Structures are given as structure tokens and as C-alpha cells.
Amino acid sequence: METELSRALGIEHAIFGFTPFPAVAAALTRAGCLGVLGAVRYTDPDDLRRDLDRMDRHTDGRPYGLDVVMPATRAAGMTEADAEAMIPEGHRKYVRDTLARHGVPELADGEPSGWRITGWLEEVARRQLDIAFDHPLALLANALGPPPDDVVARAHDHGVRVAALAGSARHARRHAETGIDIVVAQGYEAGGHTGEIASMVLTPEVVEAVAPLPVLAAGGIGSGEQIAAALALGAQGVWLGSLWLTTTEAELHSRALTAKLLAAGSGDTVRSRALTGKPARQLRTEWTDAWDAPESPGALPMPLQGLLVAEAVSRIQRYEVVPLLGTPVGQIVGRMTSERSVRAVVDDLTRGFERAVDRINRVAGRAER
Amino acid sequence: METELSRALGIEHAIFGFTPFPAVAAALTRAGCLGVLGAVRYTDPDDLRRDLDRMDRHTDGRPYGLDVVMPATRAAGMTEADAEAMIPEGHRKYVRDTLARHGVPELADGEPSGWRITGWLEEVARRQLDIAFDHPLALLANALGPPPDDVVARAHDHGVRVAALAGSARHARRHAETGIDIVVAQGYEAGGHTGEIASMVLTPEVVEAVAPLPVLAAGGIGSGEQIAAALALGAQGVWLGSLWLTTTEAELHSRALTAKLLAAGSGDTVRSRALTGKPARQLRTEWTDAWDAPESPGALPMPLQGLLVAEAVSRIQRYEVVPLLGTPVGQIVGRMTSERSVRAVVDDLTRGFERAVDRINRVAGRAER
């Protein structure tokens, strides 16, 4: 499946695969897609440099991308300590009580608190960019709208295309005005941060709003039939994230989480502020239920909520407290029922796409029935 | 656009148009679609008989359908008076106070209370069916799951196909077991009663769940590109309701409401229990906001909420109280920006479908670029 955009980027399939795992991103790129590595988990710049070096070695010179998280509204110069000081004690107590109720042990002294929220802060994202631009990136994506103007300019100086996620036509139009190159239309059904407009409605709205900029459809896509649907809606490609979480190359922090994903149906996700402070679709768990309960103090705004729950999330993962164990994932989780290699999944997508094209041609009377 | 189902029904386009207006339903059928008349507003059986007779005269012998509302769980023999008696006084007061706050006048003595909720009760639906089966129906649809077994049998005796709406694969599977002929997969973005799974995910799930039964995709469809997407997802046709509300043949109870629909964007709807007691997508108004407010007593279960608000809705409509004026409608409302005839809309759908097929063939490398 080839579009103007996929040809311009030199990829075989107009499939953009977002993943926090370098092995998955590299496998996606080798399979003819564009693997996009999520940078939010890299709090140590050296770790990011190491993994991008690894991407370079394992992608056979084919293009790949990086996804950073720079909030559109920025508290310039705010440090993690500044943010920590803004968290009310009542919220800290609610986290402690919820963990205690589920018997979640403390981390041992010196045990790293795993995933931290620091990647949300602009200073961290900027350090990541210094490293990223030393590598042959094809795409820089920002999960929270367009990056700052100087970052867009710097990307363009390096020949890197810039993509920004949008959950509404209004946001997409605003993004387009900043000089970015690609808009990712993120539908309600997507994993992670989403708005309320479903892909079926959002994709064509965004396509129309930002034309002639190319649009990638995100949300609800996990089969070749769904790719065909997204392209029929005017997208120049698709942006898939959830689907790779259960590939054999993915290394989730817990096998119990992989099992939960494989067992979950499309109705087992929830759009919740519990993880970051903004509505993000994720597995519904007793943790998200606790934040939706009547006694919940309510989630704090980004980035405070992420800082508030970072240690708790580490403990839940470290001790595999199954009822609380979750991850951002879209409604497409219902289709993720077996562990397969990235290559096998991509083959399945391209075959399903061809089947859907056959089908649509039959309906249109353009082929033998 | 022809599918096995559209051929079996003898319609030109695999487009099923649901509407409460006989003039719209007849125009849909004449335009080569299947017009489906919503029966819920007919509290007087004679009115339904008159309008079905009219359908017969204005459809040139082409097929049309009827949509009734029979709740899957039924309180056998419950009358409207029984239901009225179950409504708490606190809820009645909240309705009175909300109307008073907006200065909504009382109806004059003897002024009919317009749309009542009685159509939700099984006894009313059954009287409607007695009349319907005297007419040459091609399709009987039920908005709340499968109709009772004896109704399905009776429809089949009359050569009428039966369709049931479902918002999840689980419901669809249960419906299929009752012997119905068609499942309408109603996505989150649809107007009226909806679940939480978006069409992009729901359609293929339902197709797989009930195969080989044919599935119609509903929710988020208002263009030929969206029809192509739905058919790529495996649907045998599409079920469109919202789109016809702003056709020139539609007679909404108020021109102010038409103006609100034409002005609304895709983000201006809300899934609310305010109208019927079950979550139904509708225009977001100060009326739906009142039921979502912290001081709201919460919506009652169906059919009590509908009975509770019936007179209020009549008053809001009668006096065109614009901030409170609403209607069930899907996220596709953002695309409804001008009043056009049913025929013009259908022509637009079929042209858009052909464009989408061209496009998808280019992407698949099956046509000249």
C-alpha cells in the first residue's frame, strides 16, 4: 500500500508503527513500515543514545522515527521538584491508601522507581532532541500537539519531517499553522491520549481541515480491513501503536500484563485521567476504577498526576499486582489475541488490506463477483 | 454499491436510511436506498396507518422498512399509568425547576403534549405491528435488540426480514441466536442509543461474531468515503439516521432546531441518559448539561425517564427555547452544513463512494496513478 507520503519517505507500506521498544521499532522498519520509537521512557539521555545507535545498526539503512512528548502549553523552566511541590497531601494519601488496600509492597531501598514522568517535561524532551538529531531520523512526532517553533525549524534543517497528534479538526488546523509536515488524527478509540471524536468521523474532518498536508489515521486500526477503511477516509497512512504491544519483540514490564492484554476485549478499556492527568485510553483496572470512584480526589492536571502516580505504577509493575496492572491501549485490544512477530503481524495487515480492496471492488461492481 | 444483501432486498444502493419522517423515508426508497420509517412517535395507530398508506403510494412499489422500539427486557402488561406512578417526586421537581430557570411557559389547556414516550411500551409497539403487517414491508427493525420470538416468527410469515441494533459483539451474538436476519452494528459515534465501542472497531467485531448473517454499519457515516470505509470493514450495507435530519423533506418540530443542527460541529454532541434513561447521543444542550450537573438527581431507568421528561420536551419544542432544544444526532452532525434534498444527498454519497474506491485502488497499485 503506497501513498504520496509513503513514497516520499521511501517506505513500502503506509504504516507508521509507534512503540516504546527499540526492537519492535527496528523490526517495523525492516518489515517495510516506518518504526517510530517512543522517547518518553528515556529519562537518561545515554539510554536514548544507546538505543538509537542500536536502531541504526538494525534497520538496514531504512527510515525510522522518534516520538517525543512536549506539552503545547509549557511552564518554561519548571523542574520536577517544582512540580512535586504542587501536589496536595490528600492526593498522596489517596495513592498510599489505594496501594495499601491492595497490599502492594514498598520498593526496596535503592530500587529504581522505573518509569518516571520526567519525559513529559520540556527540558527532558529537549535533551532527547539533542541526541536524536545526531541520528538519521526520518520523522519526529510529538504526542502533545506541535513542538515549539525552534524545534520544528531544527528538524527541518536536519531534513526531518515533523508530525503532531490531534484529536479534533480545530487542533489539527492550529497544528498545521505551525509549519509541521504531517498530522496524526487520533480518534476516540485510540490508546493513550485521545479526544471524544471517533476515527470514522475525525479522519475525514482532519483531512479536510489541513489539506494539502498529509494525515495519518490513528485509533481503532489493527487489521488490513481497518487500514483500507482509514485510507478510504482520505488518510495517507495509518499510525498504529497498541497492536505491537503483544508482538514477540515487545518486552512489557510484566508477562502478567501481556496475558491481560491477550485476554482483554474491546470493551475492557477506559478513557481515564488516572495516568497522566489528561484523558488517556488504557486497560480498565482496579487502579483506574479507584480514580473514577466517588471517594476519589480526582486526577491532578498534567504533569502533576504523572509525578503523583509514578512510584505507585513502579510498585504495581515490580510486584505484578495483577488487578492494578495496566497500560495505555486502544479498543483494538480485543483483536490482540495471540503473540506474533512484527513481521507476521505486518504480513497479516497487508493481506487483509488486499482482501478489503477486492471486496470493495466487488461492491463497486468493478470486478468479477 | 451492491452487496448480497442489497441484491436480496432489490435495492440499488446498500444504504438503509432511518428517519421519523414518511416523506424522507419515501424519498430514500425512491432514490434507490431502503427508507426505514421510525414508528416511535406514533402513539395513535391511525396515524401510523395513514402514513404507511402514504408510503405505499409514494414509493413506486419499491421496498421500505419500519423501525419499532421494543425493549429486550419487558415488563409484561405494564401500562403508562403504572410507569408514571414509579417516578419519584424529587425528579419531577428537578424537571419543573430546570424549566422554570429557563422561563419555559406551560402548555395551554388541551394543547397536545406532542411527542410522548408511549412508543417505548410493548403494548404500543404491538399495536403498531398489527398495522405494519398489513403493509408490504421489506424490513422490520428493532432499536432495542431483537424483538420477541413471536414477532420474529410473524415477520418471517409475512416475508419480512428482521434487523436488530447492537452496540457490542456480545449483544450481536445474542441477537443472532434469536433468528433475526440482519444485525445493525451501532457505534459509539452514532446518534441515539449507543454503546462505547467506535464503529472502526465494532463493525468488524460484529461481522465476525454473527457471520454469515449480514451486518449494517451505523455510526459516523455521512459521506461516500465513510460508506466505503464501512464496507471495507465487512459490512453489507450502511444504516444512516442523522444525515437525513437536515434534508429538505424533513420536518423537524422547529426551524431553530434545524439551524442548531446546521451550525453544530462533531464535538457538539453528548452521550446522555437525559432523554430515555439509556445512554443516547444527542445535541449537547443546557438540558443535557442540567442532567449532567452535580445537583442533578440522575436519570431514571427506561422507560421512566422518557415519561418524566415527555411534557418538558414538548414545552421546550412548542416554545422554541433554543438553549434547551435538542435531538438525537450522531457526531456526523459536523458534516450536516446545508439543507439539501434526499436525492441530492444520495447522489453525493454514491459519487463519494466511487471517489473512495478510485483512491483505494490507487493506493493498492491497481490503477493508473
XYZ file of C-alpha atoms in Angstrom:
738
model
C 0.000 0.000 0.000
C 1.618 3.140 -1.293
C 0.598 6.760 -0.882
C 2.333 10.005 -1.812
C 3.611 10.188 1.742
C 4.967 6.651 1.881
C 6.753 7.209 -1.423
C 8.207 10.493 -0.181
C 9.524 8.733 2.927
C 10.781 5.730 0.977
C 8.767 3.127 2.863
C 6.979 0.170 1.301
C 3.765 0.269 3.353
C 1.983 3.413 4.542
C 2.042 2.012 8.073
C 3.586 4.033 10.913
C 4.220 1.922 13.980
C 4.619 3.673 17.315
C 6.292 1.666 20.074
C 8.344 2.199 23.230
C 10.544 -0.798 22.314
C 13.575 -0.343 20.016
C 13.419 -3.998 18.936
C 9.835 -3.501 17.766
C 10.614 -0.191 16.042
C 13.560 -1.728 14.192
C 11.501 -4.779 13.174
C 8.756 -2.479 11.866
C 11.225 -0.555 9.752
C 12.763 -3.784 8.432
C 9.241 -5.015 7.544
C 8.740 -2.026 5.244
C 6.832 0.191 7.674
C 8.114 3.265 9.497
C 9.076 2.283 13.035
C 8.660 5.186 15.464
C 10.376 4.863 18.840
C 8.624 6.480 21.791
C 11.110 8.556 23.825
C 9.025 9.267 26.907
C 10.555 6.475 28.975
C 14.139 7.666 28.447
C 14.988 9.753 31.472
C 18.706 9.150 30.983
C 19.946 10.645 27.713
C 22.663 7.965 27.467
C 19.988 5.254 27.311
C 18.322 7.003 24.391
C 21.662 7.410 22.596
C 22.395 3.707 23.072
C 19.013 2.636 21.711
C 19.131 4.988 18.722
C 22.615 3.657 17.894
C 21.038 0.214 18.062
C 18.237 1.333 15.729
C 20.869 2.499 13.245
C 22.548 -0.906 13.283
C 19.331 -2.909 12.907
C 17.312 -1.011 10.312
C 19.408 -1.729 7.217
C 19.582 1.981 6.405
C 15.816 2.243 6.152
C 13.950 5.192 7.687
C 12.714 5.330 11.254
C 11.260 7.987 13.545
C 11.188 9.243 17.120
C 8.183 10.296 19.196
C 8.763 12.845 21.951
C 6.328 14.425 24.387
C 6.427 18.208 24.571
C 3.281 19.795 26.000
C 1.848 22.542 23.816
C 1.497 24.842 26.825
C 4.780 24.912 28.656
C 5.798 26.040 32.077
C 9.190 27.325 31.000
C 11.954 26.301 33.344
C 9.726 24.229 35.652
C 11.709 21.431 37.258
C 10.463 18.137 38.617
C 10.957 19.463 42.170
C 8.768 22.492 41.413
C 6.063 20.162 40.157
C 6.341 17.778 43.139
C 5.769 20.705 45.496
C 2.398 21.411 43.863
C 0.877 18.006 44.719
C -1.691 18.158 47.572
C -1.183 15.803 50.531
C -4.757 14.466 50.146
C -3.844 13.075 46.749
C -0.661 11.459 48.095
C -2.711 9.850 50.850
C -5.243 8.500 48.334
C -2.419 6.836 46.406
C -0.964 5.349 49.638
C -4.389 4.100 50.784
C -5.234 2.547 47.420
C -1.905 0.698 47.307
C -2.288 -0.425 50.933
C -5.794 -1.744 50.256
C -4.312 -3.978 47.562
C -1.317 -4.976 49.717
C 1.259 -3.525 47.317
C 4.731 -3.715 48.956
C 7.175 -0.786 49.104
C 10.142 -0.758 46.748
C 13.383 -1.930 48.367
C 15.923 0.793 49.248
C 17.729 1.948 46.152
C 15.452 0.029 43.810
C 14.888 2.254 40.780
C 11.425 3.738 40.525
C 11.250 2.526 36.935
C 9.177 4.604 34.576
C 9.129 8.218 35.743
C 7.117 11.035 34.320
C 10.116 13.251 33.652
C 9.838 12.672 29.910
C 6.806 14.963 29.967
C 8.913 17.943 30.939
C 10.223 20.097 28.167
C 13.789 20.201 29.492
C 13.985 16.416 29.223
C 12.426 16.373 25.758
C 14.972 18.967 24.605
C 17.896 16.882 25.859
C 16.375 13.957 23.940
C 16.244 16.055 20.787
C 19.952 16.980 21.031
C 20.679 13.269 20.824
C 18.027 12.468 18.248
C 19.327 14.962 15.696
C 22.703 13.171 15.757
C 20.867 10.201 14.205
C 19.396 9.785 10.706
C 15.764 10.335 11.734
C 13.113 10.452 9.027
C 10.303 11.610 11.316
C 9.928 13.478 14.580
C 6.493 13.123 16.141
C 5.095 14.967 19.131
C 2.355 13.329 21.134
C 1.007 16.604 22.546
C 0.410 18.823 19.555
C 3.096 20.653 17.597
C 6.563 21.049 19.107
C 7.876 24.592 19.693
C 8.753 26.596 16.565
C 12.508 26.333 17.062
C 12.270 22.552 17.269
C 10.289 22.401 14.021
C 12.914 24.618 12.355
C 15.747 22.475 13.708
C 14.051 19.301 12.454
C 13.609 20.794 9.008
C 17.284 21.861 8.974
C 18.129 18.192 9.525
C 15.713 17.077 6.778
C 13.415 15.524 9.384
C 9.638 15.662 8.818
C 7.564 16.689 11.825
C 4.263 15.090 12.807
C 1.827 16.160 15.519
C -1.136 14.329 17.020
C -4.559 15.973 17.056
C -7.902 14.829 18.430
C -10.077 17.416 16.689
C -10.158 19.317 13.411
C -9.676 22.564 15.328
C -6.461 21.332 16.944
C -5.275 19.925 13.641
C -5.799 23.287 11.931
C -3.821 25.025 14.671
C -1.037 22.444 14.380
C -0.889 22.866 10.608
C -0.264 26.595 11.030
C 2.970 25.901 12.915
C 4.667 24.547 9.818
C 4.604 20.845 10.662
C 4.502 18.304 7.837
C 2.069 15.575 8.926
C -0.981 15.457 11.206
C -1.876 12.275 13.073
C -5.658 12.228 13.614
C -6.058 10.348 16.891
C -9.588 9.020 17.303
C -11.555 8.362 20.488
C -10.917 4.613 20.233
C -7.114 5.005 20.254
C -4.829 4.057 23.116
C -3.170 6.863 25.074
C -4.307 10.481 24.958
C -7.495 10.815 22.949
C -10.363 13.199 22.407
C -14.014 12.234 22.014
C -14.401 12.153 18.221
C -14.231 8.646 16.750
C -11.862 7.877 13.854
C -14.704 7.360 11.353
C -15.723 10.994 11.831
C -12.374 12.520 12.814
C -10.196 11.271 9.945
C -12.077 12.948 7.065
C -12.623 16.088 9.174
C -8.891 16.438 9.773
C -8.035 15.571 6.154
C -10.300 18.396 5.021
C -9.091 20.790 7.722
C -5.363 20.587 6.915
C -5.309 19.766 3.179
C -2.924 19.536 1.419
C -0.946 18.330 4.471
C -0.964 14.527 4.698
C -2.905 12.913 7.540
C -2.281 9.614 9.310
C -5.285 7.888 10.873
C -4.814 6.595 14.425
C -7.293 4.779 16.628
C -9.113 1.523 16.083
C -6.724 0.162 13.475
C -5.412 -3.361 13.875
C -6.278 -5.129 10.619
C -5.768 -4.623 6.905
C -9.506 -4.054 6.564
C -9.242 -1.180 9.045
C -6.251 0.203 7.112
C -8.340 0.124 3.927
C -11.126 1.934 5.789
C -8.729 4.635 7.027
C -7.306 5.162 3.547
C -10.838 5.320 2.093
C -11.452 8.135 4.590
C -8.638 10.099 2.979
C -5.682 9.272 5.232
C -2.257 8.961 3.565
C -1.290 6.276 6.028
C -2.078 4.769 9.398
C -0.491 5.225 12.811
C -0.665 2.057 14.924
C 0.523 1.730 18.498
C -1.462 -0.804 20.518
C -1.099 -3.662 18.061
C 2.664 -4.045 18.674
C 2.346 -4.479 22.450
C 1.709 -8.204 22.071
C 4.347 -8.867 19.407
C 7.111 -11.268 20.322
C 9.679 -8.453 20.067
C 7.909 -6.363 22.710
C 9.215 -6.562 26.256
C 6.441 -5.398 28.538
C 7.451 -4.956 32.154
C 5.436 -7.994 33.103
C 4.234 -11.215 31.486
C 1.081 -10.876 33.550
C 0.366 -7.655 31.656
C 0.851 -9.420 28.320
C -1.655 -12.030 29.495
C -4.134 -9.301 30.448
C -3.806 -7.699 27.024
C -4.313 -11.005 25.218
C -7.435 -11.695 27.286
C -8.993 -8.208 27.065
C -11.948 -7.404 24.822
C -12.699 -4.127 23.058
C -14.915 -3.132 25.980
C -12.140 -3.544 28.561
C -10.521 -0.143 28.116
C -11.412 3.193 29.672
C -10.586 6.816 28.923
C -9.131 7.945 32.235
C -7.045 10.798 33.667
C -5.502 8.449 36.244
C -2.152 8.035 34.481
C -1.128 11.471 33.235
C -3.836 13.972 34.147
C -5.194 14.149 30.596
C -7.787 11.632 29.323
C -5.848 8.622 28.043
C -7.371 5.325 26.942
C -5.928 2.376 28.839
C -6.855 -1.036 30.176
C -9.587 -0.691 32.740
C -8.156 -1.903 36.060
C -8.880 -1.574 39.760
C -6.402 1.332 39.616
C -8.441 3.278 37.037
C -11.625 2.279 38.914
C -10.149 3.787 42.098
C -9.666 7.144 40.339
C -13.242 7.004 38.991
C -14.714 6.051 42.394
C -16.944 8.504 44.320
C -14.266 8.869 47.051
C -11.511 9.698 44.521
C -9.958 13.161 44.964
C -9.887 13.429 41.151
C -6.826 13.372 38.940
C -4.437 16.328 39.034
C -3.570 18.232 35.839
C -0.626 17.117 33.697
C 2.241 16.768 34.613
C 1.336 16.571 38.336
C -0.777 13.408 38.094
C 2.059 11.568 36.350
C 4.519 12.586 39.063
C 1.982 11.660 41.754
C 1.472 8.120 40.497
C 4.943 7.343 39.105
C 6.223 5.458 42.143
C 2.900 3.657 42.574
C 2.990 2.472 38.969
C 6.537 1.204 39.506
C 5.476 -0.747 42.582
C 2.424 -2.225 40.837
C 4.628 -3.355 37.966
C 7.532 -4.517 40.157
C 5.295 -6.786 42.239
C 2.941 -7.705 39.391
C -0.178 -6.737 41.321
C -2.456 -8.096 38.621
C -5.742 -6.302 39.471
C -3.937 -2.928 39.307
C -1.688 -3.711 36.332
C -2.493 -1.693 33.235
C -1.126 0.102 30.205
C -2.315 2.592 27.624
C -4.024 0.616 24.850
C -6.836 1.221 22.362
C -10.151 -0.558 21.806
C -8.341 -2.649 19.205
C -7.004 -4.686 22.155
C -9.923 -7.058 21.518
C -8.177 -8.155 18.345
C -4.824 -8.810 20.075
C -5.361 -12.452 20.955
C -2.010 -14.089 20.227
C 1.688 -13.237 20.383
C 3.201 -12.993 16.928
C 6.304 -11.452 15.406
C 6.154 -7.943 13.994
C 6.745 -9.421 10.547
C 3.814 -11.835 10.889
C 1.535 -9.009 12.020
C 2.612 -6.793 9.104
C 2.066 -9.649 6.635
C -1.399 -10.098 8.085
C -2.113 -6.370 7.674
C -1.056 -6.303 4.029
C -3.039 -9.463 3.204
C -6.131 -8.089 4.950
C -5.732 -4.835 3.042
C -5.726 -6.687 -0.292
C -8.824 -8.663 0.744
C -10.624 -5.445 1.641
C -9.703 -3.893 -1.714
C -11.051 -6.982 -3.508
C -14.234 -6.720 -1.516
C -14.761 -3.011 -2.118
C -14.214 -3.516 -5.856
C -16.863 -6.247 -5.898
C -19.320 -3.929 -4.134
C -18.491 -1.167 -6.604
C -19.087 -3.552 -9.489
C -15.502 -3.186 -10.686
C -14.546 -6.842 -10.558
C -15.995 -10.277 -11.198
C -18.318 -11.298 -8.387
C -22.932 -0.059 -4.499
C -24.325 -3.564 -4.415
C -23.905 -6.269 -1.820
C -25.550 -9.674 -1.436
C -27.987 -8.072 0.968
C -28.914 -5.142 -1.282
C -29.488 -7.557 -4.170
C -31.630 -9.823 -1.980
C -33.736 -6.815 -0.967
C -33.925 -5.461 -4.503
C -32.425 -2.047 -3.729
C -29.905 -0.207 -5.873
C -27.631 1.106 -3.108
C -26.727 -0.732 0.091
C -27.871 2.329 2.064
C -30.516 1.967 4.773
C -31.951 5.311 5.815
C -33.671 5.561 9.169
C -35.969 8.544 9.659
C -39.039 9.564 11.657
C -40.449 11.371 8.583
C -42.510 9.450 5.984
C -41.617 11.973 3.265
C -37.907 11.304 3.887
C -38.390 7.527 4.033
C -40.324 7.543 0.763
C -37.718 9.776 -0.913
C -34.962 7.423 0.258
C -36.726 4.437 -1.236
C -37.349 6.288 -4.498
C -33.630 7.216 -4.586
C -32.682 3.535 -4.612
C -31.990 3.155 -0.888
C -34.151 1.406 1.692
C -36.170 4.010 3.576
C -36.948 2.901 7.125
C -39.699 4.792 8.948
C -39.286 5.177 12.704
C -42.506 4.259 14.485
C -41.747 5.503 17.985
C -43.597 8.805 17.566
C -46.870 7.156 16.524
C -48.948 6.910 19.667
C -52.168 6.799 17.664
C -52.340 3.669 15.481
C -54.481 5.519 12.921
C -51.639 7.980 12.316
C -49.257 5.128 11.571
C -51.791 3.510 9.229
C -52.246 6.792 7.378
C -48.502 7.313 6.958
C -47.824 3.732 5.851
C -50.627 4.055 3.277
C -48.859 7.195 2.141
C -45.544 5.305 1.931
C -47.264 2.747 -0.299
C -48.472 5.464 -2.656
C -45.117 7.269 -2.868
C -42.541 4.511 -3.180
C -43.342 3.237 -6.692
C -43.634 -0.321 -5.412
C -40.045 -0.291 -4.134
C -39.159 -1.774 -0.746
C -39.277 0.137 2.518
C -38.997 -0.739 6.209
C -40.331 0.115 9.646
C -38.370 0.635 12.867
C -40.152 -0.108 16.138
C -38.911 0.105 19.726
C -39.496 -2.978 21.810
C -37.253 -3.224 24.880
C -35.455 -6.568 25.119
C -36.467 -6.892 28.785
C -40.160 -6.317 29.066
C -42.449 -5.546 31.957
C -45.358 -7.574 30.619
C -48.644 -5.748 30.866
C -47.148 -2.549 32.349
C -49.230 0.464 31.410
C -48.172 4.065 31.153
C -50.020 4.785 34.411
C -48.061 2.040 36.209
C -44.843 3.610 34.990
C -45.876 7.167 35.922
C -46.510 6.007 39.477
C -42.872 4.872 39.792
C -41.379 8.345 39.187
C -40.015 9.987 42.390
C -41.266 13.476 43.252
C -37.660 14.755 43.529
C -37.153 14.040 39.841
C -40.401 15.792 38.909
C -39.290 18.815 40.925
C -35.900 18.889 39.160
C -37.678 18.992 35.790
C -40.001 21.774 36.990
C -37.097 23.789 38.435
C -34.959 23.419 35.315
C -37.811 24.580 33.081
C -38.606 27.471 35.438
C -34.953 28.585 35.455
C -35.156 28.898 31.667
C -38.581 30.577 31.763
C -40.284 27.850 29.748
C -44.072 28.520 29.689
C -46.693 25.886 30.489
C -48.645 24.331 27.642
C -52.093 25.842 27.154
C -55.055 23.762 28.384
C -55.796 20.983 25.955
C -52.651 21.615 23.926
C -51.338 18.200 22.935
C -48.170 17.147 24.741
C -46.636 16.299 21.364
C -44.122 13.500 21.369
C -44.861 11.112 24.214
C -42.793 8.171 25.308
C -45.586 5.647 24.934
C -43.932 4.184 21.841
C -41.396 2.582 24.169
C -44.021 0.386 25.766
C -44.525 -3.041 24.300
C -48.301 -2.766 24.117
C -47.956 0.242 21.831
C -45.303 -1.404 19.689
C -47.534 -4.452 19.276
C -50.455 -2.350 18.096
C -48.072 -0.743 15.600
C -47.067 -4.180 14.325
C -50.693 -5.200 13.690
C -50.917 -2.278 11.301
C -47.427 -2.696 9.832
C -48.021 -6.273 8.723
C -50.986 -5.082 6.627
C -48.424 -3.219 4.517
C -45.791 -4.586 2.104
C -42.817 -4.132 4.467
C -39.408 -5.407 3.377
C -37.726 -4.868 6.737
C -38.725 -4.671 10.376
C -36.033 -3.196 12.609
C -35.977 -3.014 16.377
C -33.944 -0.291 18.032
C -33.528 -2.166 21.325
C -32.183 -5.573 20.410
C -34.197 -8.409 18.901
C -37.986 -8.291 19.072
C -39.812 -11.081 20.934
C -39.754 -14.525 19.273
C -43.397 -14.427 18.203
C -42.831 -11.101 16.428
C -39.823 -12.508 14.544
C -41.931 -15.512 13.519
C -44.790 -13.287 12.427
C -42.442 -11.096 10.374
C -40.986 -14.149 8.667
C -44.523 -15.427 7.900
C -45.098 -12.142 6.095
C -41.770 -12.413 4.237
C -40.364 -9.502 6.238
C -36.680 -9.528 7.195
C -35.907 -8.593 10.798
C -32.986 -6.384 11.871
C -31.786 -5.611 15.387
C -29.360 -2.971 16.615
C -26.356 -3.990 18.710
C -23.595 -1.956 20.331
C -21.246 -4.832 21.131
C -20.226 -8.174 19.643
C -21.704 -9.924 22.668
C -25.119 -8.362 22.145
C -24.928 -9.043 18.421
C -24.219 -12.734 19.053
C -27.192 -12.941 21.400
C -29.401 -11.213 18.838
C -28.276 -13.587 16.091
C -29.402 -16.552 18.169
C -32.998 -15.298 18.125
C -33.359 -15.977 14.411
C -33.184 -12.399 13.126
C -31.812 -11.760 9.640
C -29.655 -8.626 9.897
C -27.586 -7.021 12.661
C -27.069 -3.260 12.736
C -23.730 -2.556 14.457
C -24.297 0.791 16.140
C -21.009 2.504 17.003
C -20.222 4.950 19.794
C -20.321 7.911 17.382
C -23.921 7.190 16.271
C -26.944 9.261 17.193
C -29.491 7.772 19.579
C -28.775 4.778 21.791
C -25.130 3.761 21.564
C -22.515 1.758 23.406
C -18.872 2.750 23.876
C -17.172 0.853 21.040
C -16.450 3.005 17.999
C -17.562 1.887 14.525
C -13.990 1.288 13.303
C -13.588 -1.420 15.964
C -17.206 -2.529 16.363
C -18.096 -3.224 12.722
C -15.536 -5.982 12.040
C -16.096 -7.450 15.526
C -19.813 -7.804 14.865
C -19.254 -9.073 11.306
C -17.060 -11.815 12.723
C -19.387 -12.536 15.650
C -22.544 -13.167 13.615
C -21.205 -14.482 10.276
C -22.780 -15.442 7.945
C -25.561 -13.027 8.973
C -25.224 -9.696 7.148
C -24.233 -6.628 9.165
C -25.084 -2.982 8.562
C -22.649 -0.392 9.917
C -24.190 2.520 11.809
C -22.479 5.491 13.420
C -20.227 8.123 11.909
C -21.388 7.639 8.337
C -22.382 10.685 6.314
C -20.248 10.531 3.176
C -19.475 8.089 0.390
C -15.944 7.802 1.739
C -17.369 6.685 5.081
C -19.613 4.184 3.276
C -16.546 2.774 1.510
C -14.795 2.528 4.877
C -17.743 0.671 6.420
C -17.916 -1.775 3.521
C -14.129 -2.314 3.729
C -14.728 -3.295 7.359
C -17.003 -6.106 6.176
C -20.455 -4.511 6.426
C -23.025 -5.483 3.783
C -24.500 -2.014 3.920
C -24.790 1.124 5.996
C -27.511 2.395 8.302
C -27.740 6.195 8.336
C -30.067 8.240 10.501
C -28.651 11.648 11.415
C -27.833 12.726 7.877
C -31.500 12.977 6.817
C -32.481 15.365 9.618
C -31.353 18.372 7.581
C -32.799 17.248 4.241
C -35.438 19.472 2.701
C -38.039 16.705 3.086
C -37.539 16.514 6.870
C -39.975 18.439 9.042
C -38.328 18.954 12.400
C -40.579 20.386 15.070
C -38.707 23.675 14.909
C -36.677 25.659 12.374
C -34.492 26.753 15.273
C -33.509 23.113 15.745
C -32.620 22.783 12.067
C -30.420 25.871 12.485
C -28.732 24.318 15.538
C -28.017 21.113 13.607
C -26.576 23.011 10.643
C -24.306 25.001 12.990
C -23.159 22.110 15.205
C -19.700 20.547 14.934
C -18.736 16.936 15.573
C -17.812 17.871 19.143
C -21.238 19.307 19.951
C -22.964 16.028 20.832
C -23.034 14.140 24.105
C -23.948 10.613 25.146
C -26.588 11.252 27.797
C -29.339 9.388 29.667
C -31.419 12.572 29.874
C -33.863 11.657 27.102
C -34.749 7.995 27.593
C -32.831 6.643 30.577
C -30.338 4.761 28.387
C -27.199 6.477 27.018
C -28.221 8.127 23.752
C -26.073 10.503 21.702
C -27.766 13.836 21.088
C -27.001 17.505 20.660
C -25.394 18.843 23.796
C -27.769 21.471 25.209
C -28.418 23.211 28.503
C -30.987 20.440 29.036
C -28.397 17.640 28.805
C -25.988 19.795 30.846
C -28.645 20.053 33.582
C -28.830 16.254 33.816
C -25.017 16.025 33.975
C -24.747 18.772 36.609
C -23.613 17.952 40.188
C -27.100 18.815 41.531
C -28.861 16.501 39.044
C -30.828 13.658 40.675
C -29.595 11.415 37.830
C -31.656 9.974 35.015
C -34.237 7.280 35.800
C -34.125 3.907 34.030
C -36.001 3.425 30.757
C -38.944 3.911 30.255
C -39.384 6.128 33.346
C -37.004 8.899 32.250
C -38.830 9.243 28.928
C -42.168 9.561 30.697
C -40.657 12.010 33.175
C -39.352 14.403 30.526
C -42.021 13.969 27.816
C -44.059 17.032 28.722
C -40.920 19.110 29.286
C -39.617 18.195 25.826
C -42.970 19.184 24.327
C -42.833 22.566 26.058
C -39.239 23.201 25.001
C -40.178 22.414 21.410
C -43.514 24.259 21.476
C -41.909 27.496 22.675
C -38.625 27.010 20.809
C -36.494 27.512 23.906
C -33.286 27.466 21.910
C -30.726 26.731 24.681
C -32.704 23.614 25.676
C -33.683 22.487 22.180
C -32.071 19.217 21.132
C -32.457 15.953 19.251
C -30.712 12.614 18.987
C -27.939 13.003 16.414
C -24.517 11.469 15.797
C -21.044 13.007 15.604
C -21.601 13.203 11.843
C -23.654 16.340 12.583
C -20.463 18.304 11.865
C -20.883 17.377 8.207
C -24.524 18.479 8.018
C -23.945 22.083 6.981
C -26.627 22.742 4.355
C -30.200 21.711 3.623
C -30.444 19.535 0.535
C -32.953 17.115 -0.910
C -32.683 13.415 -0.093
C -31.877 12.769 -3.741
C -29.011 15.286 -3.720
C -27.584 13.730 -0.547
C -27.819 10.215 -2.001
C -26.136 11.364 -5.244
C -23.365 12.871 -3.130
C -22.961 9.590 -1.223
C -22.683 7.480 -4.374
C -20.216 9.907 -6.003
C -18.095 9.988 -2.834
C -18.136 6.211 -2.727
C -16.794 5.986 -6.285
C -14.052 8.520 -5.444
C -13.036 6.477 -2.410
C -12.890 3.293 -4.490
C -10.691 5.073 -7.044
C -8.444 6.245 -4.259
C -8.127 2.868 -2.566
C -7.281 1.253 -5.913
C -4.515 3.802 -6.477
C -3.081 3.054 -3.021
C -3.273 -0.661 -3.757
C -1.468 -0.137 -7.053
C -4.432 -1.449 -9.022
C -4.975 1.581 -11.218
C -3.056 4.291 -13.034
C -1.841 6.911 -10.631
